[in-house]
Amino acid sequence: MTDTVIVAAISLIGTLGGTFGGILTASRLTNYRIEQLEKRVEMHNRVIDRVYKLEQVDAVEQEEIKVINHRLSDLEGYHK
C-alpha cells in the first residue's frame, strides 16, 4: 500500500507541475501577443492622427484656393 501511495503522490506532483507550467507558458504567450497588438494599434492610431491633420491642412488650402480664385475673378471683371 505504501508503494501505491508514493506513486500516487509522485503522479500528483508531476500533474500539478505540468499544469502550472502550461498555465504560466500560455499566460506569457498571451501577454506577449497583447503587447505586440498594442504596438500595432499605437502605430495605426499615429497614422490616423497624421492623416486627420493632413486632411485639415488640405481643407484650409482648398478654401484659400477658392478665395484666391474668387479674387482673380473679381479682378478680371474690373479690367473688362
Short mmCIF file of N, CA and C in Angstrom, two decimals:
data_model
loop_
_atom_site.label_atom_id
_atom_site.label_comp_id
_atom_site.label_asym_id
_atom_site.label_seq_id
_atom_site.Cartn_x
_atom_site.Cartn_y
_atom_site.Cartn_z
N MET A 1 0.82 -1.19 0.00
CA MET A 1 0.00 0.00 0.00
C MET A 1 0.86 1.26 0.00
N THR A 2 1.98 1.26 0.65
CA THR A 2 2.84 2.44 0.68
C THR A 2 3.41 2.74 -0.70
N ASP A 3 3.69 1.68 -1.47
CA ASP A 3 4.20 1.93 -2.82
C ASP A 3 3.14 2.63 -3.67
N THR A 4 1.90 2.23 -3.50
CA THR A 4 0.80 2.83 -4.26
C THR A 4 0.63 4.30 -3.87
N VAL A 5 0.73 4.61 -2.61
CA VAL A 5 0.59 5.99 -2.14
C VAL A 5 1.75 6.83 -2.65
N ILE A 6 2.95 6.30 -2.64
CA ILE A 6 4.13 7.04 -3.12
C ILE A 6 3.99 7.32 -4.61
N VAL A 7 3.57 6.32 -5.38
CA VAL A 7 3.39 6.52 -6.83
C VAL A 7 2.29 7.55 -7.09
N ALA A 8 1.21 7.47 -6.32
CA ALA A 8 0.12 8.43 -6.48
C ALA A 8 0.59 9.84 -6.13
N ALA A 9 1.38 10.00 -5.09
CA ALA A 9 1.89 11.32 -4.70
C ALA A 9 2.82 11.87 -5.76
N ILE A 10 3.69 11.02 -6.30
CA ILE A 10 4.61 11.47 -7.36
C ILE A 10 3.80 11.86 -8.60
N SER A 11 2.78 11.09 -8.93
CA SER A 11 1.93 11.41 -10.08
C SER A 11 1.21 12.74 -9.87
N LEU A 12 0.72 12.97 -8.66
CA LEU A 12 0.04 14.23 -8.34
C LEU A 12 0.99 15.41 -8.49
N ILE A 13 2.19 15.26 -7.96
CA ILE A 13 3.19 16.35 -8.07
C ILE A 13 3.53 16.61 -9.53
N GLY A 14 3.72 15.56 -10.31
CA GLY A 14 4.02 15.72 -11.74
C GLY A 14 2.88 16.38 -12.48
N THR A 15 1.65 15.97 -12.19
CA THR A 15 0.49 16.55 -12.84
C THR A 15 0.34 18.02 -12.50
N LEU A 16 0.49 18.35 -11.21
CA LEU A 16 0.39 19.75 -10.79
C LEU A 16 1.49 20.60 -11.43
N GLY A 17 2.70 20.06 -11.45
CA GLY A 17 3.81 20.80 -12.06
C GLY A 17 3.57 21.06 -13.54
N GLY A 18 3.11 20.03 -14.25
CA GLY A 18 2.83 20.19 -15.68
C GLY A 18 1.70 21.16 -15.94
N THR A 19 0.67 21.11 -15.11
CA THR A 19 -0.47 22.00 -15.28
C THR A 19 -0.07 23.46 -15.05
N PHE A 20 0.62 23.70 -13.94
CA PHE A 20 1.02 25.08 -13.66
C PHE A 20 2.05 25.58 -14.67
N GLY A 21 2.93 24.70 -15.13
CA GLY A 21 3.89 25.09 -16.17
C GLY A 21 3.18 25.49 -17.45
N GLY A 22 2.16 24.73 -17.83
CA GLY A 22 1.38 25.05 -19.03
C GLY A 22 0.64 26.36 -18.89
N ILE A 23 0.08 26.58 -17.72
CA ILE A 23 -0.64 27.83 -17.46
C ILE A 23 0.31 29.02 -17.55
N LEU A 24 1.48 28.91 -16.95
CA LEU A 24 2.45 30.02 -17.00
C LEU A 24 2.92 30.29 -18.42
N THR A 25 3.17 29.22 -19.18
CA THR A 25 3.62 29.40 -20.56
C THR A 25 2.53 30.06 -21.40
N ALA A 26 1.31 29.60 -21.25
CA ALA A 26 0.20 30.19 -22.01
C ALA A 26 0.00 31.65 -21.61
N SER A 27 0.16 31.94 -20.34
CA SER A 27 -0.01 33.32 -19.86
C SER A 27 1.06 34.23 -20.45
N ARG A 28 2.29 33.76 -20.47
CA ARG A 28 3.38 34.56 -21.06
C ARG A 28 3.14 34.81 -22.54
N LEU A 29 2.72 33.76 -23.26
CA LEU A 29 2.45 33.91 -24.69
C LEU A 29 1.31 34.90 -24.92
N THR A 30 0.27 34.81 -24.13
CA THR A 30 -0.86 35.74 -24.27
C THR A 30 -0.42 37.16 -24.00
N ASN A 31 0.36 37.37 -22.96
CA ASN A 31 0.85 38.73 -22.65
C ASN A 31 1.73 39.27 -23.76
N TYR A 32 2.58 38.43 -24.33
CA TYR A 32 3.45 38.85 -25.43
C TYR A 32 2.60 39.28 -26.63
N ARG A 33 1.61 38.47 -26.97
CA ARG A 33 0.77 38.78 -28.12
C ARG A 33 -0.03 40.06 -27.89
N ILE A 34 -0.50 40.28 -26.68
CA ILE A 34 -1.23 41.51 -26.36
C ILE A 34 -0.31 42.72 -26.52
N GLU A 35 0.94 42.61 -26.05
CA GLU A 35 1.90 43.72 -26.20
C GLU A 35 2.13 44.03 -27.66
N GLN A 36 2.27 42.99 -28.49
CA GLN A 36 2.50 43.21 -29.91
C GLN A 36 1.29 43.88 -30.56
N LEU A 37 0.11 43.46 -30.18
CA LEU A 37 -1.10 44.09 -30.71
C LEU A 37 -1.21 45.54 -30.27
N GLU A 38 -0.84 45.83 -29.02
CA GLU A 38 -0.87 47.21 -28.54
C GLU A 38 0.08 48.08 -29.35
N LYS A 39 1.25 47.56 -29.69
CA LYS A 39 2.20 48.32 -30.50
C LYS A 39 1.61 48.61 -31.88
N ARG A 40 0.98 47.60 -32.48
CA ARG A 40 0.41 47.80 -33.81
C ARG A 40 -0.75 48.79 -33.77
N VAL A 41 -1.56 48.73 -32.73
CA VAL A 41 -2.67 49.67 -32.59
C VAL A 41 -2.13 51.09 -32.42
N GLU A 42 -1.08 51.25 -31.64
CA GLU A 42 -0.48 52.58 -31.44
C GLU A 42 0.05 53.13 -32.76
N MET A 43 0.71 52.28 -33.56
CA MET A 43 1.20 52.72 -34.87
C MET A 43 0.03 53.14 -35.75
N HIS A 44 -1.03 52.36 -35.74
CA HIS A 44 -2.21 52.67 -36.54
C HIS A 44 -2.82 54.00 -36.11
N ASN A 45 -2.93 54.20 -34.80
CA ASN A 45 -3.51 55.45 -34.30
C ASN A 45 -2.66 56.65 -34.69
N ARG A 46 -1.34 56.49 -34.69
CA ARG A 46 -0.48 57.61 -35.11
C ARG A 46 -0.72 57.93 -36.58
N VAL A 47 -0.88 56.91 -37.41
CA VAL A 47 -1.13 57.15 -38.83
C VAL A 47 -2.47 57.86 -39.01
N ILE A 48 -3.48 57.41 -38.27
CA ILE A 48 -4.80 58.04 -38.37
C ILE A 48 -4.72 59.51 -37.97
N ASP A 49 -3.99 59.81 -36.89
CA ASP A 49 -3.83 61.20 -36.45
C ASP A 49 -3.15 62.03 -37.52
N ARG A 50 -2.11 61.47 -38.14
CA ARG A 50 -1.40 62.22 -39.18
C ARG A 50 -2.29 62.47 -40.39
N VAL A 51 -3.06 61.47 -40.78
CA VAL A 51 -3.96 61.64 -41.92
C VAL A 51 -5.01 62.70 -41.61
N TYR A 52 -5.53 62.69 -40.40
CA TYR A 52 -6.54 63.68 -40.00
C TYR A 52 -5.95 65.09 -40.09
N LYS A 53 -4.72 65.26 -39.60
CA LYS A 53 -4.09 66.59 -39.67
C LYS A 53 -3.85 67.00 -41.12
N LEU A 54 -3.43 66.05 -41.95
CA LEU A 54 -3.22 66.37 -43.37
C LEU A 54 -4.53 66.78 -44.04
N GLU A 55 -5.62 66.10 -43.68
CA GLU A 55 -6.90 66.46 -44.26
C GLU A 55 -7.34 67.85 -43.82
N GLN A 56 -7.04 68.22 -42.58
CA GLN A 56 -7.37 69.57 -42.11
C GLN A 56 -6.58 70.61 -42.90
N VAL A 57 -5.29 70.35 -43.08
CA VAL A 57 -4.45 71.29 -43.83
C VAL A 57 -4.96 71.39 -45.26
N ASP A 58 -5.32 70.26 -45.86
CA ASP A 58 -5.82 70.26 -47.23
C ASP A 58 -7.11 71.07 -47.33
N ALA A 59 -7.99 70.93 -46.36
CA ALA A 59 -9.25 71.68 -46.38
C ALA A 59 -8.99 73.18 -46.32
N VAL A 60 -8.04 73.59 -45.48
CA VAL A 60 -7.70 75.02 -45.37
C VAL A 60 -7.12 75.51 -46.69
N GLU A 61 -6.23 74.71 -47.28
CA GLU A 61 -5.62 75.12 -48.55
C GLU A 61 -6.66 75.20 -49.66
N GLN A 62 -7.61 74.27 -49.69
CA GLN A 62 -8.67 74.32 -50.70
C GLN A 62 -9.52 75.59 -50.54
N GLU A 63 -9.79 75.95 -49.30
CA GLU A 63 -10.56 77.17 -49.06
C GLU A 63 -9.77 78.40 -49.50
N GLU A 64 -8.46 78.41 -49.24
CA GLU A 64 -7.62 79.53 -49.68
C GLU A 64 -7.60 79.62 -51.20
N ILE A 65 -7.57 78.49 -51.87
CA ILE A 65 -7.58 78.49 -53.33
C ILE A 65 -8.90 79.06 -53.85
N LYS A 66 -10.01 78.69 -53.21
CA LYS A 66 -11.30 79.24 -53.62
C LYS A 66 -11.32 80.75 -53.47
N VAL A 67 -10.77 81.25 -52.35
CA VAL A 67 -10.74 82.70 -52.12
C VAL A 67 -9.87 83.38 -53.17
N ILE A 68 -8.73 82.79 -53.46
CA ILE A 68 -7.83 83.38 -54.48
C ILE A 68 -8.51 83.39 -55.84
N ASN A 69 -9.17 82.29 -56.20
CA ASN A 69 -9.86 82.24 -57.49
C ASN A 69 -10.98 83.27 -57.55
N HIS A 70 -11.67 83.46 -56.45
CA HIS A 70 -12.73 84.48 -56.41
C HIS A 70 -12.15 85.88 -56.59
N ARG A 71 -11.04 86.14 -55.93
CA ARG A 71 -10.39 87.46 -56.07
C ARG A 71 -9.93 87.68 -57.51
N LEU A 72 -9.37 86.61 -58.12
CA LEU A 72 -8.93 86.74 -59.52
C LEU A 72 -10.12 87.02 -60.43
N SER A 73 -11.22 86.33 -60.16
CA SER A 73 -12.42 86.57 -60.98
C SER A 73 -12.89 88.01 -60.83
N ASP A 74 -12.85 88.53 -59.61
CA ASP A 74 -13.24 89.92 -59.39
C ASP A 74 -12.31 90.86 -60.13
N LEU A 75 -10.99 90.61 -60.06
CA LEU A 75 -10.03 91.47 -60.75
C LEU A 75 -10.19 91.41 -62.25
N GLU A 76 -10.44 90.23 -62.77
CA GLU A 76 -10.65 90.11 -64.23
C GLU A 76 -11.92 90.85 -64.64
N GLY A 77 -12.91 90.85 -63.80
CA GLY A 77 -14.16 91.54 -64.11
C GLY A 77 -13.98 93.05 -64.14
N TYR A 78 -13.08 93.58 -63.31
CA TYR A 78 -12.85 95.02 -63.29
C TYR A 78 -12.12 95.50 -64.53
N HIS A 79 -11.27 94.68 -65.12
CA HIS A 79 -10.48 95.11 -66.27
C HIS A 79 -11.23 95.00 -67.58
N LYS A 80 -12.33 94.33 -67.61
CA LYS A 80 -13.05 94.13 -68.89
C LYS A 80 -13.90 95.29 -69.24
#
